[in-house]
């Protein structure tokens, strides 16, 4: 686990080898950069390699491994991009894009966060899947959204 700054960019690197008791071990590598512009726009991008993930042709075992959180991603190579911008003093907008580099499908997750009062945040998230049948982020998985209220005490 390494983190620091390079040419005004925040950089971080994580790597792990996971030894499995009943199966072959696998590696995970994450490399990311981030930057905050003077306007307040925050941008972050991370590449994630999951040695347990597949390059495509996902089967039921792959999906079950993903749904049970045994594996962080179903695909082997992924790109995460996040942007956040303060729209007003109490209102922030953001977007997350998660791309499977193996099948070029993606999940687009726009969000709005509102600080309603001290210690109370209201958030609205949408989840849009863009991909073909059988892709990690197939549009057949459906789209959705949710509203979250978070109170700090």
PDB file of C-alpha atoms in Angstrom:
ATOM      1  CA  UNK A   1       0.000   0.000   0.000  1.00  0.00           C
ATOM      2  CA  UNK A   2       1.601   3.237  -1.188  1.00  0.00           C
ATOM      3  CA  UNK A   3       0.150   6.721  -1.396  1.00  0.00           C
ATOM      4  CA  UNK A   4       1.540  10.153  -2.001  1.00  0.00           C
ATOM      5  CA  UNK A   5       1.716  13.042  -4.437  1.00  0.00           C
ATOM      6  CA  UNK A   6       3.344  13.261  -7.861  1.00  0.00           C
ATOM      7  CA  UNK A   7       3.212  16.398 -10.053  1.00  0.00           C
ATOM      8  CA  UNK A   8       0.316  17.805  -7.968  1.00  0.00           C
ATOM      9  CA  UNK A   9      -1.693  14.578  -8.409  1.00  0.00           C
ATOM     10  CA  UNK A  10      -2.642  12.334  -5.540  1.00  0.00           C
ATOM     11  CA  UNK A  11      -1.463   8.808  -6.370  1.00  0.00           C
ATOM     12  CA  UNK A  12      -2.035   5.490  -4.668  1.00  0.00           C
ATOM     13  CA  UNK A  13      -1.103   1.881  -5.333  1.00  0.00           C
ATOM     14  CA  UNK A  14      -2.271  -1.278  -3.621  1.00  0.00           C
ATOM     15  CA  UNK A  15      -1.321  -4.863  -4.387  1.00  0.00           C
ATOM     16  CA  UNK A  16      -2.140  -8.166  -2.754  1.00  0.00           C
ATOM     17  CA  UNK A  17      -1.659 -11.862  -3.332  1.00  0.00           C
ATOM     18  CA  UNK A  18      -4.528 -13.866  -1.883  1.00  0.00           C
ATOM     19  CA  UNK A  19      -3.691 -17.427  -0.888  1.00  0.00           C
ATOM     20  CA  UNK A  20      -6.700 -19.727  -1.055  1.00  0.00           C
ATOM     21  CA  UNK A  21      -7.046 -22.855   1.066  1.00  0.00           C
ATOM     22  CA  UNK A  22      -8.967 -24.925  -1.501  1.00  0.00           C
ATOM     23  CA  UNK A  23      -8.031 -23.193  -4.756  1.00  0.00           C
ATOM     24  CA  UNK A  24      -5.229 -21.433  -6.547  1.00  0.00           C
ATOM     25  CA  UNK A  25      -4.315 -18.004  -5.176  1.00  0.00           C
ATOM     26  CA  UNK A  26      -4.842 -14.799  -7.123  1.00  0.00           C
ATOM     27  CA  UNK A  27      -3.519 -11.244  -7.310  1.00  0.00           C
ATOM     28  CA  UNK A  28      -5.240  -7.883  -6.997  1.00  0.00           C
ATOM     29  CA  UNK A  29      -3.667  -4.606  -8.100  1.00  0.00           C
ATOM     30  CA  UNK A  30      -5.143  -1.132  -7.805  1.00  0.00           C
ATOM     31  CA  UNK A  31      -3.562   2.067  -9.120  1.00  0.00           C
ATOM     32  CA  UNK A  32      -5.278   5.417  -8.791  1.00  0.00           C
ATOM     33  CA  UNK A  33      -4.835   9.129  -9.257  1.00  0.00           C
ATOM     34  CA  UNK A  34      -6.888  12.078  -8.035  1.00  0.00           C
ATOM     35  CA  UNK A  35      -6.897  15.828  -8.321  1.00  0.00           C
ATOM     36  CA  UNK A  36      -8.950  18.745  -7.012  1.00  0.00           C
ATOM     37  CA  UNK A  37      -9.164  21.783  -9.297  1.00  0.00           C
ATOM     38  CA  UNK A  38      -9.357  25.350  -7.967  1.00  0.00           C
ATOM     39  CA  UNK A  39     -13.054  25.409  -8.912  1.00  0.00           C
ATOM     40  CA  UNK A  40     -13.693  22.605  -6.405  1.00  0.00           C
ATOM     41  CA  UNK A  41     -14.086  19.879  -9.052  1.00  0.00           C
ATOM     42  CA  UNK A  42     -12.654  16.629  -7.688  1.00  0.00           C
ATOM     43  CA  UNK A  43     -11.650  13.916 -10.174  1.00  0.00           C
ATOM     44  CA  UNK A  44     -10.441  10.415  -9.315  1.00  0.00           C
ATOM     45  CA  UNK A  45      -9.642   7.463 -11.536  1.00  0.00           C
ATOM     46  CA  UNK A  46      -8.539   3.956 -10.556  1.00  0.00           C
ATOM     47  CA  UNK A  47      -7.495   0.893 -12.514  1.00  0.00           C
ATOM     48  CA  UNK A  48      -8.274  -2.377 -10.744  1.00  0.00           C
ATOM     49  CA  UNK A  49      -6.944  -5.790 -11.769  1.00  0.00           C
ATOM     50  CA  UNK A  50      -8.767  -8.725 -10.187  1.00  0.00           C
ATOM     51  CA  UNK A  51      -6.978 -12.040 -10.764  1.00  0.00           C
ATOM     52  CA  UNK A  52     -10.136 -13.854  -9.633  1.00  0.00           C
ATOM     53  CA  UNK A  53     -12.222 -12.067 -12.276  1.00  0.00           C
ATOM     54  CA  UNK A  54     -12.870 -13.312 -15.797  1.00  0.00           C
ATOM     55  CA  UNK A  55     -12.229 -11.802 -19.227  1.00  0.00           C
ATOM     56  CA  UNK A  56     -15.802 -12.554 -20.312  1.00  0.00           C
ATOM     57  CA  UNK A  57     -18.152 -15.531 -20.718  1.00  0.00           C
ATOM     58  CA  UNK A  58     -19.254 -15.290 -17.088  1.00  0.00           C
ATOM     59  CA  UNK A  59     -20.972 -18.371 -15.699  1.00  0.00           C
ATOM     60  CA  UNK A  60     -23.252 -18.870 -12.694  1.00  0.00           C
ATOM     61  CA  UNK A  61     -20.285 -19.444 -10.361  1.00  0.00           C
ATOM     62  CA  UNK A  62     -18.780 -16.109 -11.399  1.00  0.00           C
ATOM     63  CA  UNK A  63     -22.039 -14.268 -10.708  1.00  0.00           C
ATOM     64  CA  UNK A  64     -22.503 -16.023  -7.340  1.00  0.00           C
ATOM     65  CA  UNK A  65     -18.917 -15.135  -6.362  1.00  0.00           C
ATOM     66  CA  UNK A  66     -19.711 -11.507  -7.192  1.00  0.00           C
ATOM     67  CA  UNK A  67     -23.139 -11.411  -5.466  1.00  0.00           C
ATOM     68  CA  UNK A  68     -21.720 -12.991  -2.290  1.00  0.00           C
ATOM     69  CA  UNK A  69     -18.838 -10.455  -2.253  1.00  0.00           C
ATOM     70  CA  UNK A  70     -16.286 -13.254  -2.493  1.00  0.00           C
ATOM     71  CA  UNK A  71     -14.865 -11.311  -5.444  1.00  0.00           C
ATOM     72  CA  UNK A  72     -14.875  -7.515  -5.696  1.00  0.00           C
ATOM     73  CA  UNK A  73     -15.647  -7.546  -9.428  1.00  0.00           C
ATOM     74  CA  UNK A  74     -16.810 -10.131 -11.931  1.00  0.00           C
ATOM     75  CA  UNK A  75     -14.504  -8.917 -14.701  1.00  0.00           C
ATOM     76  CA  UNK A  76     -10.731  -9.054 -14.520  1.00  0.00           C
ATOM     77  CA  UNK A  77      -9.843  -5.493 -15.579  1.00  0.00           C
ATOM     78  CA  UNK A  78     -11.860  -2.489 -14.436  1.00  0.00           C
ATOM     79  CA  UNK A  79     -11.649   1.271 -14.567  1.00  0.00           C
ATOM     80  CA  UNK A  80     -13.387   3.428 -11.948  1.00  0.00           C
ATOM     81  CA  UNK A  81     -13.819   7.150 -12.574  1.00  0.00           C
ATOM     82  CA  UNK A  82     -15.455   9.576 -10.153  1.00  0.00           C
ATOM     83  CA  UNK A  83     -16.141  13.303 -10.387  1.00  0.00           C
ATOM     84  CA  UNK A  84     -17.691  15.512  -7.718  1.00  0.00           C
ATOM     85  CA  UNK A  85     -18.507  19.228  -7.882  1.00  0.00           C
ATOM     86  CA  UNK A  86     -19.981  21.603  -5.278  1.00  0.00           C
ATOM     87  CA  UNK A  87     -23.035  23.127  -7.027  1.00  0.00           C
ATOM     88  CA  UNK A  88     -23.888  25.365  -4.057  1.00  0.00           C
ATOM     89  CA  UNK A  89     -22.819  25.576  -0.432  1.00  0.00           C
ATOM     90  CA  UNK A  90     -25.055  22.672   0.609  1.00  0.00           C
ATOM     91  CA  UNK A  91     -25.531  20.860  -2.732  1.00  0.00           C
ATOM     92  CA  UNK A  92     -23.001  18.600  -4.455  1.00  0.00           C
ATOM     93  CA  UNK A  93     -23.314  16.723  -7.733  1.00  0.00           C
ATOM     94  CA  UNK A  94     -21.250  13.774  -8.813  1.00  0.00           C
ATOM     95  CA  UNK A  95     -20.940  10.944 -11.267  1.00  0.00           C
ATOM     96  CA  UNK A  96     -19.249   7.557 -11.065  1.00  0.00           C
ATOM     97  CA  UNK A  97     -18.481   5.468 -14.126  1.00  0.00           C
ATOM     98  CA  UNK A  98     -17.368   1.861 -13.658  1.00  0.00           C
ATOM     99  CA  UNK A  99     -16.082   0.240 -16.839  1.00  0.00           C
ATOM    100  CA  UNK A 100     -15.300  -3.415 -17.466  1.00  0.00           C
ATOM    101  CA  UNK A 101     -12.295  -3.174 -19.762  1.00  0.00           C
ATOM    102  CA  UNK A 102     -12.816  -6.829 -20.715  1.00  0.00           C
ATOM    103  CA  UNK A 103     -16.213  -6.372 -22.385  1.00  0.00           C
ATOM    104  CA  UNK A 104     -16.492  -2.536 -22.560  1.00  0.00           C
ATOM    105  CA  UNK A 105     -19.737  -2.467 -20.580  1.00  0.00           C
ATOM    106  CA  UNK A 106     -20.236   0.201 -17.951  1.00  0.00           C
ATOM    107  CA  UNK A 107     -22.309   1.373 -15.047  1.00  0.00           C
ATOM    108  CA  UNK A 108     -23.027   5.094 -14.842  1.00  0.00           C
ATOM    109  CA  UNK A 109     -24.032   6.324 -11.381  1.00  0.00           C
ATOM    110  CA  UNK A 110     -24.965  10.021 -11.134  1.00  0.00           C
ATOM    111  CA  UNK A 111     -25.708  11.417  -7.699  1.00  0.00           C
ATOM    112  CA  UNK A 112     -26.840  14.561  -5.890  1.00  0.00           C
ATOM    113  CA  UNK A 113     -26.040  15.150  -2.205  1.00  0.00           C
ATOM    114  CA  UNK A 114     -27.853  17.800  -0.151  1.00  0.00           C
ATOM    115  CA  UNK A 115     -26.824  18.800   3.357  1.00  0.00           C
ATOM    116  CA  UNK A 116     -30.348  19.444   4.621  1.00  0.00           C
ATOM    117  CA  UNK A 117     -29.256  20.615   8.065  1.00  0.00           C
ATOM    118  CA  UNK A 118     -26.402  20.050  10.448  1.00  0.00           C
ATOM    119  CA  UNK A 119     -25.696  16.290  10.632  1.00  0.00           C
ATOM    120  CA  UNK A 120     -28.385  15.385   8.048  1.00  0.00           C
ATOM    121  CA  UNK A 121     -27.548  14.516   4.433  1.00  0.00           C
ATOM    122  CA  UNK A 122     -30.027  13.479   1.742  1.00  0.00           C
ATOM    123  CA  UNK A 123     -28.628  11.723  -1.344  1.00  0.00           C
ATOM    124  CA  UNK A 124     -30.183  10.650  -4.633  1.00  0.00           C
ATOM    125  CA  UNK A 125     -28.435   7.998  -6.726  1.00  0.00           C
ATOM    126  CA  UNK A 126     -29.298   6.557 -10.127  1.00  0.00           C
ATOM    127  CA  UNK A 127     -27.784   3.383 -11.551  1.00  0.00           C
ATOM    128  CA  UNK A 128     -27.636   3.010 -15.342  1.00  0.00           C
ATOM    129  CA  UNK A 129     -26.210  -0.160 -16.904  1.00  0.00           C
ATOM    130  CA  UNK A 130     -24.853  -0.006 -20.447  1.00  0.00           C
ATOM    131  CA  UNK A 131     -23.803  -3.293 -22.021  1.00  0.00           C
ATOM    132  CA  UNK A 132     -24.840  -6.291 -24.068  1.00  0.00           C
ATOM    133  CA  UNK A 133     -26.352  -9.514 -22.769  1.00  0.00           C
ATOM    134  CA  UNK A 134     -23.769 -11.436 -20.755  1.00  0.00           C
ATOM    135  CA  UNK A 135     -21.572  -8.382 -20.080  1.00  0.00           C
ATOM    136  CA  UNK A 136     -20.541  -7.418 -16.565  1.00  0.00           C
ATOM    137  CA  UNK A 137     -22.831  -4.359 -16.732  1.00  0.00           C
ATOM    138  CA  UNK A 138     -25.487  -5.655 -19.126  1.00  0.00           C
ATOM    139  CA  UNK A 139     -28.475  -3.371 -19.659  1.00  0.00           C
ATOM    140  CA  UNK A 140     -30.573  -6.501 -19.026  1.00  0.00           C
ATOM    141  CA  UNK A 141     -29.557  -6.251 -15.355  1.00  0.00           C
ATOM    142  CA  UNK A 142     -31.851  -3.211 -15.186  1.00  0.00           C
ATOM    143  CA  UNK A 143     -31.503   0.365 -14.060  1.00  0.00           C
ATOM    144  CA  UNK A 144     -32.538   1.826 -10.757  1.00  0.00           C
ATOM    145  CA  UNK A 145     -31.975   4.387  -8.098  1.00  0.00           C
ATOM    146  CA  UNK A 146     -32.432   5.146  -4.452  1.00  0.00           C
ATOM    147  CA  UNK A 147     -32.701   7.972  -1.966  1.00  0.00           C
ATOM    148  CA  UNK A 148     -30.630   7.814   1.211  1.00  0.00           C
ATOM    149  CA  UNK A 149     -30.952   9.885   4.352  1.00  0.00           C
ATOM    150  CA  UNK A 150     -27.924   9.862   6.625  1.00  0.00           C
ATOM    151  CA  UNK A 151     -28.003  11.369  10.119  1.00  0.00           C
ATOM    152  CA  UNK A 152     -24.792  11.750  12.113  1.00  0.00           C
ATOM    153  CA  UNK A 153     -24.942  11.659  15.902  1.00  0.00           C
TER     154      UNK A 153
END
